[in-house]
Structures are given as structure tokens and as C-alpha cells.
PDB file of N, CA and C in Angstrom:
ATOM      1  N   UNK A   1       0.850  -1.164   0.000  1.00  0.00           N
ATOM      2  CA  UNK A   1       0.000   0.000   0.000  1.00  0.00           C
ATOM      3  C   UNK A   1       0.900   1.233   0.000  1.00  0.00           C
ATOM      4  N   UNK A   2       0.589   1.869  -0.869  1.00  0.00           N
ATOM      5  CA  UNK A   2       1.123   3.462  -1.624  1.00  0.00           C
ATOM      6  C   UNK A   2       0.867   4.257  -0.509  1.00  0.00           C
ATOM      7  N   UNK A   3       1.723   5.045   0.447  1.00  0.00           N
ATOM      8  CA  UNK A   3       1.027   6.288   0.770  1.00  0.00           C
ATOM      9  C   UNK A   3       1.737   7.684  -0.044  1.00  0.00           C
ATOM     10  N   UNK A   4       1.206   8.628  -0.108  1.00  0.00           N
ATOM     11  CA  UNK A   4       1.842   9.926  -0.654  1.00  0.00           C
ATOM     12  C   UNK A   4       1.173  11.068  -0.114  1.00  0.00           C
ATOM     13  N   UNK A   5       2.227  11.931   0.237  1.00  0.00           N
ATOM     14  CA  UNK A   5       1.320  13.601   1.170  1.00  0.00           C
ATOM     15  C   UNK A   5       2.153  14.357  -0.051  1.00  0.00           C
ATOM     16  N   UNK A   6       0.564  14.827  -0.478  1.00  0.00           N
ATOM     17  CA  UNK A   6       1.068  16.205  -1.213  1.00  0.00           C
ATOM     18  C   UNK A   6       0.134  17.467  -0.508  1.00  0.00           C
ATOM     19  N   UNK A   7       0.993  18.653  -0.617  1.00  0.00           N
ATOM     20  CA  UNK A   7       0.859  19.724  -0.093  1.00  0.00           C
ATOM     21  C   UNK A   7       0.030  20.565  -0.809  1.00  0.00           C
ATOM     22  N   UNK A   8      -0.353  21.033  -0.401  1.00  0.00           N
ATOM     23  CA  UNK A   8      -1.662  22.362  -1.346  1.00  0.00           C
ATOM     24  C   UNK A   8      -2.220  23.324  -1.243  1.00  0.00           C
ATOM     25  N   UNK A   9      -2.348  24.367  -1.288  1.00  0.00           N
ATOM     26  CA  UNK A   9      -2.824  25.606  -0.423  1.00  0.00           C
ATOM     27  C   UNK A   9      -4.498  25.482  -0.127  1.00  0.00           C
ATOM     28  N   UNK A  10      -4.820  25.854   1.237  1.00  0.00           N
ATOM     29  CA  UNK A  10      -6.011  25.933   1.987  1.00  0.00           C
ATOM     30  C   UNK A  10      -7.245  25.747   0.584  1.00  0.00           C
ATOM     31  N   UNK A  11      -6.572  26.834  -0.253  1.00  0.00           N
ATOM     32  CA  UNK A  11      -8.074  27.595  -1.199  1.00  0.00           C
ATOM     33  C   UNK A  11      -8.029  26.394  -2.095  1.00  0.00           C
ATOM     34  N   UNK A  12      -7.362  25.304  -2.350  1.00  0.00           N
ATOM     35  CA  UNK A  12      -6.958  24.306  -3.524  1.00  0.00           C
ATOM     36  C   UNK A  12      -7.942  23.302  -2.533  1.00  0.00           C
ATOM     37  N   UNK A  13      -7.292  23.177  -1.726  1.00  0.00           N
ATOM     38  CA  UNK A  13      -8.217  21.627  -0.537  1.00  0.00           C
ATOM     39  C   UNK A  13      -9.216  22.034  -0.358  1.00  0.00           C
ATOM     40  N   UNK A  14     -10.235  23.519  -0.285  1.00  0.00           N
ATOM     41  CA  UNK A  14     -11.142  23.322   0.062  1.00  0.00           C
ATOM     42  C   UNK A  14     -11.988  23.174  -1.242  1.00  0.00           C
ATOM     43  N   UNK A  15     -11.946  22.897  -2.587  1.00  0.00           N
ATOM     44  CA  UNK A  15     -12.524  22.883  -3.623  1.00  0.00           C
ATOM     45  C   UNK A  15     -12.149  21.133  -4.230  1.00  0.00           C
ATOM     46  N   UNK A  16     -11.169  20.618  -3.787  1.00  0.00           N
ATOM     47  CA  UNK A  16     -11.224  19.196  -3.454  1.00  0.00           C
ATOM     48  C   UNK A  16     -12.421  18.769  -2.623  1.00  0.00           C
ATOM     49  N   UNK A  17     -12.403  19.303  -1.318  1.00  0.00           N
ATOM     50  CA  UNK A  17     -13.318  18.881  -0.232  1.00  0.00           C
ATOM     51  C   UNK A  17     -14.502  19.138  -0.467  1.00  0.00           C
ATOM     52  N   UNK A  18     -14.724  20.208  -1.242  1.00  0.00           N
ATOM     53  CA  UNK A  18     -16.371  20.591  -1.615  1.00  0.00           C
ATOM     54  C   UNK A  18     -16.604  19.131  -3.236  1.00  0.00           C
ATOM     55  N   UNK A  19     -15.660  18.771  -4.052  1.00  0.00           N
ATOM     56  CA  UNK A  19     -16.056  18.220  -4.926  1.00  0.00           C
ATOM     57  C   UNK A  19     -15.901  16.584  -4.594  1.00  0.00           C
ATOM     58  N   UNK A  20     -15.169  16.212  -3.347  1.00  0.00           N
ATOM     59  CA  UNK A  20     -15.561  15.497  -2.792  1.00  0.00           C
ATOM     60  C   UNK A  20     -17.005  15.051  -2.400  1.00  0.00           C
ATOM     61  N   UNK A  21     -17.189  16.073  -1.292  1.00  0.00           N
ATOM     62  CA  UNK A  21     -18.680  15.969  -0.268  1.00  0.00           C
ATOM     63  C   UNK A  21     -19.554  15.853  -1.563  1.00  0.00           C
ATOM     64  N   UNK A  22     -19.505  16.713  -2.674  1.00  0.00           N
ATOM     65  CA  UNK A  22     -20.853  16.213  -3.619  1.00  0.00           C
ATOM     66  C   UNK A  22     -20.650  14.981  -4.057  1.00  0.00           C
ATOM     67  N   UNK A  23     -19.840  14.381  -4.588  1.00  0.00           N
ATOM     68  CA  UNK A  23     -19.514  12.819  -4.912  1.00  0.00           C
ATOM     69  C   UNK A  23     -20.389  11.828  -4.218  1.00  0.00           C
ATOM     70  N   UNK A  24     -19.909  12.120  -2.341  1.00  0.00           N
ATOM     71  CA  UNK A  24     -20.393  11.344  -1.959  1.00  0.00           C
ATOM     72  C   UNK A  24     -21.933  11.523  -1.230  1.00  0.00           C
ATOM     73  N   UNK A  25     -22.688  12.755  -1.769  1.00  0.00           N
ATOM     74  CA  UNK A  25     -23.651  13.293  -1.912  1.00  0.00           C
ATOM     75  C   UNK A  25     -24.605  12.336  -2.520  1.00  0.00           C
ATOM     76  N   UNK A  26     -23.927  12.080  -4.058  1.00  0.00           N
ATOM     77  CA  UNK A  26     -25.093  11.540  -4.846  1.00  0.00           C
ATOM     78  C   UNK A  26     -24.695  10.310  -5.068  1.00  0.00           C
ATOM     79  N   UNK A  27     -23.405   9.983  -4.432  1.00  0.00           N
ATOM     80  CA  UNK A  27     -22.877   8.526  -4.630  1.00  0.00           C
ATOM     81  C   UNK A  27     -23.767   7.777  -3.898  1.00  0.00           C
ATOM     82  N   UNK A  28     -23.956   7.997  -2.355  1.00  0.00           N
ATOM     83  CA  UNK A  28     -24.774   7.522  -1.649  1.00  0.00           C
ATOM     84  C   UNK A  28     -25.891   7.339  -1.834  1.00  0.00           C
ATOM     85  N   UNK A  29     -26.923   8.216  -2.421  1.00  0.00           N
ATOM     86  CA  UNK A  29     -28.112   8.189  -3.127  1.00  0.00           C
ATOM     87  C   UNK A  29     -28.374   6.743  -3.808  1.00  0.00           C
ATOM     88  N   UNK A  30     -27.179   6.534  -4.684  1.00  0.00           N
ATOM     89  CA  UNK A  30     -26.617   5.801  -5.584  1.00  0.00           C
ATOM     90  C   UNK A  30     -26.879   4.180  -5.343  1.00  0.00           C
ATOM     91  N   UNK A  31     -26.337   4.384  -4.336  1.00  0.00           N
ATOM     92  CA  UNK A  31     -25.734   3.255  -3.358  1.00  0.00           C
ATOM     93  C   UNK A  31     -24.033   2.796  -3.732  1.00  0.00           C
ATOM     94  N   UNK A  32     -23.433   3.582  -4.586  1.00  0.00           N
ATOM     95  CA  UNK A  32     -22.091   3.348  -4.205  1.00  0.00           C
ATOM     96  C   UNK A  32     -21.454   3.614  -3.180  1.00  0.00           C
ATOM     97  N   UNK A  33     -21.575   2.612  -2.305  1.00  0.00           N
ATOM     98  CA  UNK A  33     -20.781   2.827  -0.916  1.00  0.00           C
ATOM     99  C   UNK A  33     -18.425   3.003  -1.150  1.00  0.00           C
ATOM    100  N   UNK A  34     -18.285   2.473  -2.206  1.00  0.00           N
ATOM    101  CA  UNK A  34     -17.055   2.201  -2.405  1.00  0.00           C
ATOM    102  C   UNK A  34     -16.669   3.907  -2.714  1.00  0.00           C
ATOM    103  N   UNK A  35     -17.348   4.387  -3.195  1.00  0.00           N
ATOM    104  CA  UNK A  35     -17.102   6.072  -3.412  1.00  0.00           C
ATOM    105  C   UNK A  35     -17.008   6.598  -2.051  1.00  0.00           C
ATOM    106  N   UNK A  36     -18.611   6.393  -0.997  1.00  0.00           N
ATOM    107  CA  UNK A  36     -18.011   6.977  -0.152  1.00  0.00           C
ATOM    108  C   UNK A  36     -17.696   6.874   0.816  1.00  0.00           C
ATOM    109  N   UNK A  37     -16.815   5.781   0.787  1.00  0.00           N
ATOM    110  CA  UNK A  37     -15.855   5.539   1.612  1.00  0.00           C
ATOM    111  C   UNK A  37     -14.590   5.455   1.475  1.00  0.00           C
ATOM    112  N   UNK A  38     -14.536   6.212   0.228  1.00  0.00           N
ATOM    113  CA  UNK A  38     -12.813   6.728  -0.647  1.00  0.00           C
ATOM    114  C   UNK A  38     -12.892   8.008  -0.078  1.00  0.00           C
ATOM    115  N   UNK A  39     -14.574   8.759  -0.327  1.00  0.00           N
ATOM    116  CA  UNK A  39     -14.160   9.977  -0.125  1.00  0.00           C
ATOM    117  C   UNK A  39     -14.792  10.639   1.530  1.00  0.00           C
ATOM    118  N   UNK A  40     -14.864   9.628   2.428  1.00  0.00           N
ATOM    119  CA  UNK A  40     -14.236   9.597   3.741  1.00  0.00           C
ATOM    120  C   UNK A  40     -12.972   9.491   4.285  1.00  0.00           C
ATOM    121  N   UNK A  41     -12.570   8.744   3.740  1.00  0.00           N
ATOM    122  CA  UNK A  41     -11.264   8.977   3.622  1.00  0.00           C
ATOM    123  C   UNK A  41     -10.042  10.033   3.285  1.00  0.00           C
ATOM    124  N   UNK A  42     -10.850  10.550   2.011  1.00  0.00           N
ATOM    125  CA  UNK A  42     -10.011  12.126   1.244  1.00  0.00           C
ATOM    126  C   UNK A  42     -10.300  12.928   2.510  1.00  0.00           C
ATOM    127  N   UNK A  43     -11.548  13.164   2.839  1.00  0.00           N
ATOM    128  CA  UNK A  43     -11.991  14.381   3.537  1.00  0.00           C
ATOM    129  C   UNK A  43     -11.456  14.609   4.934  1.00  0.00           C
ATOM    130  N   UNK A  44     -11.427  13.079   5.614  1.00  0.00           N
ATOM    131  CA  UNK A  44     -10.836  12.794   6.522  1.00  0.00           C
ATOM    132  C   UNK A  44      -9.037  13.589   6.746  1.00  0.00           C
ATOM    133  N   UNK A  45      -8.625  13.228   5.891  1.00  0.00           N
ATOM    134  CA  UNK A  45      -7.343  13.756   5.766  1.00  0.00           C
ATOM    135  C   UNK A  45      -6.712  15.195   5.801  1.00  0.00           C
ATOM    136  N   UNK A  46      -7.764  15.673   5.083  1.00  0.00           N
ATOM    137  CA  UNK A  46      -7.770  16.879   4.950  1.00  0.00           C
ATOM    138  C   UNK A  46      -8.055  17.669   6.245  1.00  0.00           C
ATOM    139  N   UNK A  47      -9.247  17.360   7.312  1.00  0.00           N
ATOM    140  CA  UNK A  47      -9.945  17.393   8.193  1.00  0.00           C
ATOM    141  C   UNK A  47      -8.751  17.395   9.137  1.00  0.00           C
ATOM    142  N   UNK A  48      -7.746  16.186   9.407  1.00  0.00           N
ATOM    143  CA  UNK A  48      -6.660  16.211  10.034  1.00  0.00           C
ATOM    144  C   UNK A  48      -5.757  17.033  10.071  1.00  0.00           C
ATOM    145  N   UNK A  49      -5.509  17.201   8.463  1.00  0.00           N
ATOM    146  CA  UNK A  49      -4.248  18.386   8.356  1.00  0.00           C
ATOM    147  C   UNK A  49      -4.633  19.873   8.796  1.00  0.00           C
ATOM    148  N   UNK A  50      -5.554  20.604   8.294  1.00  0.00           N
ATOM    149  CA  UNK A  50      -6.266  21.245   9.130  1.00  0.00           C
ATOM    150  C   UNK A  50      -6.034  21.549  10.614  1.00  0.00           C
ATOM    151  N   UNK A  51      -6.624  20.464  11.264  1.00  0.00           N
ATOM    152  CA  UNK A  51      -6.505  20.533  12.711  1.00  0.00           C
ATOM    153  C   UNK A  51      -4.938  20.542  13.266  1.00  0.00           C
ATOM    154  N   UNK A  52      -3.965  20.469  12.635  1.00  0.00           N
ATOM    155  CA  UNK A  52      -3.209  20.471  12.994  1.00  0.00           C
ATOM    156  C   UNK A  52      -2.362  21.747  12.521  1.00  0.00           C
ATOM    157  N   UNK A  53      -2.640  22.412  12.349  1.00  0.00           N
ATOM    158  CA  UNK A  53      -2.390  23.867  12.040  1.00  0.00           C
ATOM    159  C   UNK A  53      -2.640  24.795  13.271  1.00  0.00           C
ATOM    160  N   UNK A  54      -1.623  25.360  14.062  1.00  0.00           N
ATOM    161  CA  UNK A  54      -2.186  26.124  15.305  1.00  0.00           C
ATOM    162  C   UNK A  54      -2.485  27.699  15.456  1.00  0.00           C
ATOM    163  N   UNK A  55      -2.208  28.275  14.272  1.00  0.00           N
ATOM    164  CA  UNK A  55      -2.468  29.419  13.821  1.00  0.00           C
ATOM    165  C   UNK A  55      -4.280  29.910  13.940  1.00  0.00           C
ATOM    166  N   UNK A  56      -4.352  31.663  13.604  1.00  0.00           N
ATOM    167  CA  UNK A  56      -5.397  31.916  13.405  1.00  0.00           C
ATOM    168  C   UNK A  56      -6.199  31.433  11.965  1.00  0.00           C
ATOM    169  N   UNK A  57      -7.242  31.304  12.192  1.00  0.00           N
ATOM    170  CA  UNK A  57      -8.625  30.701  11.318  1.00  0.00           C
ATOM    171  C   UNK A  57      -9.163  31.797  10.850  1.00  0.00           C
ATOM    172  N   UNK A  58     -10.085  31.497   9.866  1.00  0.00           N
ATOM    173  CA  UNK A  58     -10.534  32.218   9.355  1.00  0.00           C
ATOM    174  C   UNK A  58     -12.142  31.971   9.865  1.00  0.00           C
ATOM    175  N   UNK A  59     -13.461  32.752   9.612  1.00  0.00           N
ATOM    176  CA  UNK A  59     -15.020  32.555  10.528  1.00  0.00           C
ATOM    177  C   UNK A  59     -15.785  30.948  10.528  1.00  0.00           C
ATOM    178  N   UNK A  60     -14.881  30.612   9.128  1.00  0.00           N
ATOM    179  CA  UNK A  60     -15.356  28.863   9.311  1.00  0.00           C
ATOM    180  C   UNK A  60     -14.051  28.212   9.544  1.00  0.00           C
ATOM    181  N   UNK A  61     -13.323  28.060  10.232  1.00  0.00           N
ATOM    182  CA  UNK A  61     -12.174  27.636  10.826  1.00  0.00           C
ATOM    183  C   UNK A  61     -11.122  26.939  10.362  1.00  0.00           C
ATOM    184  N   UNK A  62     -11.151  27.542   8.905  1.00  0.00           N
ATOM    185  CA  UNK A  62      -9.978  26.960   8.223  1.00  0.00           C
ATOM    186  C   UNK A  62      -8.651  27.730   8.394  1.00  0.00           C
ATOM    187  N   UNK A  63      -7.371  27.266   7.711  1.00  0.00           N
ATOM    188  CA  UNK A  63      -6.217  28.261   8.006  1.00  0.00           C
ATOM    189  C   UNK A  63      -6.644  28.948   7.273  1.00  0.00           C
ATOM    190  N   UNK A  64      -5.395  29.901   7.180  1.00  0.00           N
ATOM    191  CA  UNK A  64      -5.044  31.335   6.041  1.00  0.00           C
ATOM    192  C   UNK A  64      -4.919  30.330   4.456  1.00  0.00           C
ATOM    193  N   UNK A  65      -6.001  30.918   3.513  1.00  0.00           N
ATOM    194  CA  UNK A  65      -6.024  30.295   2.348  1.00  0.00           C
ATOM    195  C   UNK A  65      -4.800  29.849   1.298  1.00  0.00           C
ATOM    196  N   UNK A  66      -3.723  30.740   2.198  1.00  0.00           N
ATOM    197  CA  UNK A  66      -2.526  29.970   1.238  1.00  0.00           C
ATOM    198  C   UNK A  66      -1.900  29.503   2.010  1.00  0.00           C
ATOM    199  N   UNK A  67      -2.043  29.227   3.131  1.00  0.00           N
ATOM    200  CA  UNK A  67      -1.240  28.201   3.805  1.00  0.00           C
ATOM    201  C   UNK A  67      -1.071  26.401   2.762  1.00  0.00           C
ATOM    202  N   UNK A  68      -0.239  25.734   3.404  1.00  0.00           N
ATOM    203  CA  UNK A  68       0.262  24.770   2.591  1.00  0.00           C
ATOM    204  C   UNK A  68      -0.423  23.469   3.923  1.00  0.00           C
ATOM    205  N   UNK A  69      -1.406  22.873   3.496  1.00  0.00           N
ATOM    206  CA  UNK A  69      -1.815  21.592   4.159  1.00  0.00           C
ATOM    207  C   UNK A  69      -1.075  20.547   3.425  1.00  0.00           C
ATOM    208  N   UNK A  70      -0.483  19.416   4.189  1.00  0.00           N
ATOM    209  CA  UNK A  70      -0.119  18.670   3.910  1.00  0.00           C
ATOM    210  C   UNK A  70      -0.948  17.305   3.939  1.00  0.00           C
ATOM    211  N   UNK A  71      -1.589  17.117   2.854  1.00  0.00           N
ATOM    212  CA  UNK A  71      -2.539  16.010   2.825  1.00  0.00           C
ATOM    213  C   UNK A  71      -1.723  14.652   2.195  1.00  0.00           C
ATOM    214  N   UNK A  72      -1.748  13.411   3.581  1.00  0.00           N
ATOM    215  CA  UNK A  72      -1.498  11.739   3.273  1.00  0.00           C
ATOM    216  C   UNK A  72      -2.696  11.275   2.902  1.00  0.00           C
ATOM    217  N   UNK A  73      -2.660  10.697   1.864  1.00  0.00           N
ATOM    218  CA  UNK A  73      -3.500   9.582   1.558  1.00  0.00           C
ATOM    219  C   UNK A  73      -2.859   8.411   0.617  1.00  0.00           C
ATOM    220  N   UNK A  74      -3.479   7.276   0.467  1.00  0.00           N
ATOM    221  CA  UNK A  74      -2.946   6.225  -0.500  1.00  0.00           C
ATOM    222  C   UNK A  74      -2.982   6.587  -1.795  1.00  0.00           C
ATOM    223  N   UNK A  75      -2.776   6.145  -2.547  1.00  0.00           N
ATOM    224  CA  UNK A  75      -2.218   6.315  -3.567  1.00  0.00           C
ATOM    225  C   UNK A  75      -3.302   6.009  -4.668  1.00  0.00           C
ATOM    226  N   UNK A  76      -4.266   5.367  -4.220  1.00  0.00           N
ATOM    227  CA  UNK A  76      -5.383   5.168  -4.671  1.00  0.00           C
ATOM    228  C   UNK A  76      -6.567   5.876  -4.599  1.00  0.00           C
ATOM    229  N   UNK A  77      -6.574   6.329  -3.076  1.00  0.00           N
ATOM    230  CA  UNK A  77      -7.048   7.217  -3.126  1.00  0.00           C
ATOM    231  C   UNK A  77      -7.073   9.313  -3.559  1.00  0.00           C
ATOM    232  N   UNK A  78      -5.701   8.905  -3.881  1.00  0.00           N
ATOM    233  CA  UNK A  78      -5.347  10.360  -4.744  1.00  0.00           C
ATOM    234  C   UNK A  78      -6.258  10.078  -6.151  1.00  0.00           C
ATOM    235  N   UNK A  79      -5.710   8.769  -6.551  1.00  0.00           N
ATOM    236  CA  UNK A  79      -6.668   8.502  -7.900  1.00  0.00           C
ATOM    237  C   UNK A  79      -8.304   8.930  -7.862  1.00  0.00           C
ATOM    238  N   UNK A  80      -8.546   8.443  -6.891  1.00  0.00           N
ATOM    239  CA  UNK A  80     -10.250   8.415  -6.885  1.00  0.00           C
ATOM    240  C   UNK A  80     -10.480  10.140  -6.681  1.00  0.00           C
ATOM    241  N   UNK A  81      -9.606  10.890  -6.206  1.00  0.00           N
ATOM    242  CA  UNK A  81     -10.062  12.006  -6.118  1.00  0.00           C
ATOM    243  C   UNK A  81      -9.641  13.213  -7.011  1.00  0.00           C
ATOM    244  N   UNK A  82      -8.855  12.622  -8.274  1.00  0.00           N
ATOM    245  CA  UNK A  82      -8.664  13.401  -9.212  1.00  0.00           C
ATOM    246  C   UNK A  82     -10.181  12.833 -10.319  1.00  0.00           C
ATOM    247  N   UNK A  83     -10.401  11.524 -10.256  1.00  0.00           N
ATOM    248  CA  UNK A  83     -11.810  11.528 -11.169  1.00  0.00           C
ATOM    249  C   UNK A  83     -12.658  12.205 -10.465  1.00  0.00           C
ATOM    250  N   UNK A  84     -12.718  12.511  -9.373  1.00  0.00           N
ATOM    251  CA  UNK A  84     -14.066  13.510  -8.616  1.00  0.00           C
ATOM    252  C   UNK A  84     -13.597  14.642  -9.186  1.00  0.00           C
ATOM    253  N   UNK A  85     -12.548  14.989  -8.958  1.00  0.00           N
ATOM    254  CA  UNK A  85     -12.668  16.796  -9.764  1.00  0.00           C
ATOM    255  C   UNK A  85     -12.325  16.625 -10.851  1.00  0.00           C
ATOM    256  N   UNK A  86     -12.484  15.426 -11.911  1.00  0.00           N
ATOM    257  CA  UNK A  86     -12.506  15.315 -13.193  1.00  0.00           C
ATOM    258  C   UNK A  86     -14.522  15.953 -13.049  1.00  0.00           C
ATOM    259  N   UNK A  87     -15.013  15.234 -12.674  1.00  0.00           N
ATOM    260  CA  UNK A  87     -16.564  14.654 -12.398  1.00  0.00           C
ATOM    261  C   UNK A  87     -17.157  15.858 -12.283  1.00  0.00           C
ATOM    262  N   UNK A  88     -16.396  16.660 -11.373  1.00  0.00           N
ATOM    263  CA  UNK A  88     -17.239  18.140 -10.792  1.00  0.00           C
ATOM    264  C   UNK A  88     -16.719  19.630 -12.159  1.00  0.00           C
ATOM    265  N   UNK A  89     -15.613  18.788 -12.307  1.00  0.00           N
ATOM    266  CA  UNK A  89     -14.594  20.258 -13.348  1.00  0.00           C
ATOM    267  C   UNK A  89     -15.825  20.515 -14.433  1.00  0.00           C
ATOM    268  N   UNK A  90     -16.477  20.198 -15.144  1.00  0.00           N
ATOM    269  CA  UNK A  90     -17.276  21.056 -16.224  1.00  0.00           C
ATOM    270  C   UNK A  90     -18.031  22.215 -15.758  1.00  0.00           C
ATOM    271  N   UNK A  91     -18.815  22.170 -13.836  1.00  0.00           N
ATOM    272  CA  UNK A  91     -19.742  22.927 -13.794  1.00  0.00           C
ATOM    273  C   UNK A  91     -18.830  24.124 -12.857  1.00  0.00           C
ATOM    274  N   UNK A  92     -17.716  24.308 -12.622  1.00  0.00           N
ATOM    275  CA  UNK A  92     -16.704  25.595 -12.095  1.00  0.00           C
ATOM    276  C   UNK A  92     -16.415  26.604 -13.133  1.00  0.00           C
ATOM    277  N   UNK A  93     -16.286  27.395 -12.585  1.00  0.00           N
ATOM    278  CA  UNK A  93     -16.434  28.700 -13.392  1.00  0.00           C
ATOM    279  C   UNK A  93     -15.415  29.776 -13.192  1.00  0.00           C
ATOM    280  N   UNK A  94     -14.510  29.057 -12.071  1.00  0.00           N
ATOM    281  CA  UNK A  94     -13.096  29.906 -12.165  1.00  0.00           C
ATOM    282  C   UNK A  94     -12.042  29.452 -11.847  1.00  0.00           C
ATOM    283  N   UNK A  95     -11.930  27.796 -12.505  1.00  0.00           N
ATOM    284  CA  UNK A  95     -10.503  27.218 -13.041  1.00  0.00           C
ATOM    285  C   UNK A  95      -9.662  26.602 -11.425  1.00  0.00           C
ATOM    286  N   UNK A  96     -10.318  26.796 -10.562  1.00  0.00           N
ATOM    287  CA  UNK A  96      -9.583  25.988  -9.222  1.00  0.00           C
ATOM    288  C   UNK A  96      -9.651  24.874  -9.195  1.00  0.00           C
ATOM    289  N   UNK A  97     -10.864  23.831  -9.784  1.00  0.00           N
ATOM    290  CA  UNK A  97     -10.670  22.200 -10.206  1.00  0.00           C
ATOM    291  C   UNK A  97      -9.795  22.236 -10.406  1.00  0.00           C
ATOM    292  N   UNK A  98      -9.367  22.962 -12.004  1.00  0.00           N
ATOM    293  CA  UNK A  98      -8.073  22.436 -12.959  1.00  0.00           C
ATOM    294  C   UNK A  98      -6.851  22.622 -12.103  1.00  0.00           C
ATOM    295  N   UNK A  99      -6.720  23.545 -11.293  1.00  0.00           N
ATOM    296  CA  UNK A  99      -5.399  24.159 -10.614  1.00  0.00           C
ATOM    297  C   UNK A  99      -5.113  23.443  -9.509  1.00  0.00           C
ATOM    298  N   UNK A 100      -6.209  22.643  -8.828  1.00  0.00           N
ATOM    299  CA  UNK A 100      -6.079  21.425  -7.764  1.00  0.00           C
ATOM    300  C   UNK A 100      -5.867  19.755  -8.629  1.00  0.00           C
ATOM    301  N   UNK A 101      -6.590  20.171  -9.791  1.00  0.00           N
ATOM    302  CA  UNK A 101      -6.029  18.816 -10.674  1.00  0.00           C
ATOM    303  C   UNK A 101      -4.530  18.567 -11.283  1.00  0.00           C
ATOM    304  N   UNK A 102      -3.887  19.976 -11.781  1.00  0.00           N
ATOM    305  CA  UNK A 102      -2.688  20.411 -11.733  1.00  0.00           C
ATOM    306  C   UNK A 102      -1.623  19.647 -10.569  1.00  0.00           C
ATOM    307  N   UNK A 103      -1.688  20.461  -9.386  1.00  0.00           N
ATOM    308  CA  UNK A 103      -1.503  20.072  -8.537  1.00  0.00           C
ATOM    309  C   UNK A 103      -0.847  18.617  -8.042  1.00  0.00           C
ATOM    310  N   UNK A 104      -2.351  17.911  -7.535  1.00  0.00           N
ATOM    311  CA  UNK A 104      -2.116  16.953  -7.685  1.00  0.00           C
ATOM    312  C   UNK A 104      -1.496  15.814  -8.467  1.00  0.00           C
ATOM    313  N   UNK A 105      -1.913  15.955 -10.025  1.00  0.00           N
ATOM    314  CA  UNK A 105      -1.477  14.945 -11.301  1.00  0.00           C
ATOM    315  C   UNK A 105      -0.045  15.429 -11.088  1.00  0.00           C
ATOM    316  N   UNK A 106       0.525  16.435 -10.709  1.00  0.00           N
ATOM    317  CA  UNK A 106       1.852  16.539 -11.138  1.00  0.00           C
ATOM    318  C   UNK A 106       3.134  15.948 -10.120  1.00  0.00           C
ATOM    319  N   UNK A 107       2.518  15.671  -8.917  1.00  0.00           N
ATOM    320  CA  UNK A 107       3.034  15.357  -7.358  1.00  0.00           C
ATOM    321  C   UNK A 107       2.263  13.675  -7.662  1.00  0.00           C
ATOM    322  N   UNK A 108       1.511  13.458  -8.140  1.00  0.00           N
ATOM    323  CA  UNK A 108       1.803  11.550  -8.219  1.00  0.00           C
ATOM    324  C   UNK A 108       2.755  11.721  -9.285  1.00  0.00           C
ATOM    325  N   UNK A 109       2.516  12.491 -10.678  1.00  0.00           N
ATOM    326  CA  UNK A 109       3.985  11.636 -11.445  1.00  0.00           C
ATOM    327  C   UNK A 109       4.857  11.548 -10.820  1.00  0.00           C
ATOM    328  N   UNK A 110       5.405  12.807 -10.173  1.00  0.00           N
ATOM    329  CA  UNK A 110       6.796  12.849  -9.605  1.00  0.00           C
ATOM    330  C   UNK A 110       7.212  11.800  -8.526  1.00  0.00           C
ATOM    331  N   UNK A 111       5.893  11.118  -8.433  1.00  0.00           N
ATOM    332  CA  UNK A 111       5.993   9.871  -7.244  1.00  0.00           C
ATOM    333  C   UNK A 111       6.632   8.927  -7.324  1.00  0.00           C
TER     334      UNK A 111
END
């Protein structure tokens, strides 16, 4: 089992985490449980790195938006969460999917 932490600024993870939570929004509906429990996992992580930041927050208690979270997950599950912001990328309207898909795709090659 693969693990890999790639780093990302606040404003990048939280547009992961929002295209996450819808995934497993309508996944569940669905009944694909295997979705969401990939993307319990993503969110989870994120949720951690987060909390471990001891600095000031912002009114919903995230860090400073360019701070750098360092998100672990498997390696599989990086996969499953670049097809979610494959999944969500048509209906955004100011290019932060692509720039968290960026991101990411470029920190597994280098893996």
C-alpha cells in the first residue's frame, strides 16, 4: 500500500473537499458505498491536516487560504479524487478544479 502527502494551499483543498462531499452526496443516493468511503477517507485527511495547524482561522475555521496543508492519503485514493474533480470540473467557473487537478497529477507523477 502506496502512501503519498502532497501539499496544497487551503483555497486548492477546500474545492477538493467541496467536490468530494458532492460525490459522496449523490454517490450515496446511488448506493455506491465504495465512493463513499474513498471519499471519507479524502476528507478525513484533509480534516486532520487542518486541525493540525495552530495558527489563526478564518469565521469557518480553516487556516489562512494559502497556507500549505499537507494532505497523506494512498495512492489510490489520490486517484479516486482526481476523477471527482474530473466529475465536478465542467460545472466551475473559475478554473480551481483544474489548478487542484494540476496540482495533484503533477506530485503523483513525480511519485
Amino acid at each position: 500500500m502506496q502512501y503519498l502527502t502532497i501539499e496544497m494551499p487551503v483555497r486548492l483543498w477546500q474545492r477538493v473537499d467541496g467536490c468530494v462531499d458532492n460525490s459522496m452526496a449523490v454517490d450515496v443516493v446511488d448506493g455506491i458505498m465504495e465512493s463513499v468511503s474513498a471519499g471519507s477517507c479524502v476528507r478525513d485527511a484533509g480534516w486532520r491536516a487542518s486541525a493540525a495547524y495552530s495558527g489563526d482561522r478564518d469565521q469557518f475555521g480553516w487556516p489562512p487560504s494559502e497556507h500549505l496543508l499537507p494532505i497523506t492519503l494512498r495512492r489510490s485514493h489520490w486517484d479516486w479524487t482526481l476523477s471527482q474533480l474530473e466529475r465536478w470540473e465542467p460545472y466551475e467557473t473559475d478554473g480551481v478544479v483544474a489548478d487542484a487537478r494540476a496540482v495533484i497529477g503533477e506530485a503523483i507523477r513525480a511519485a
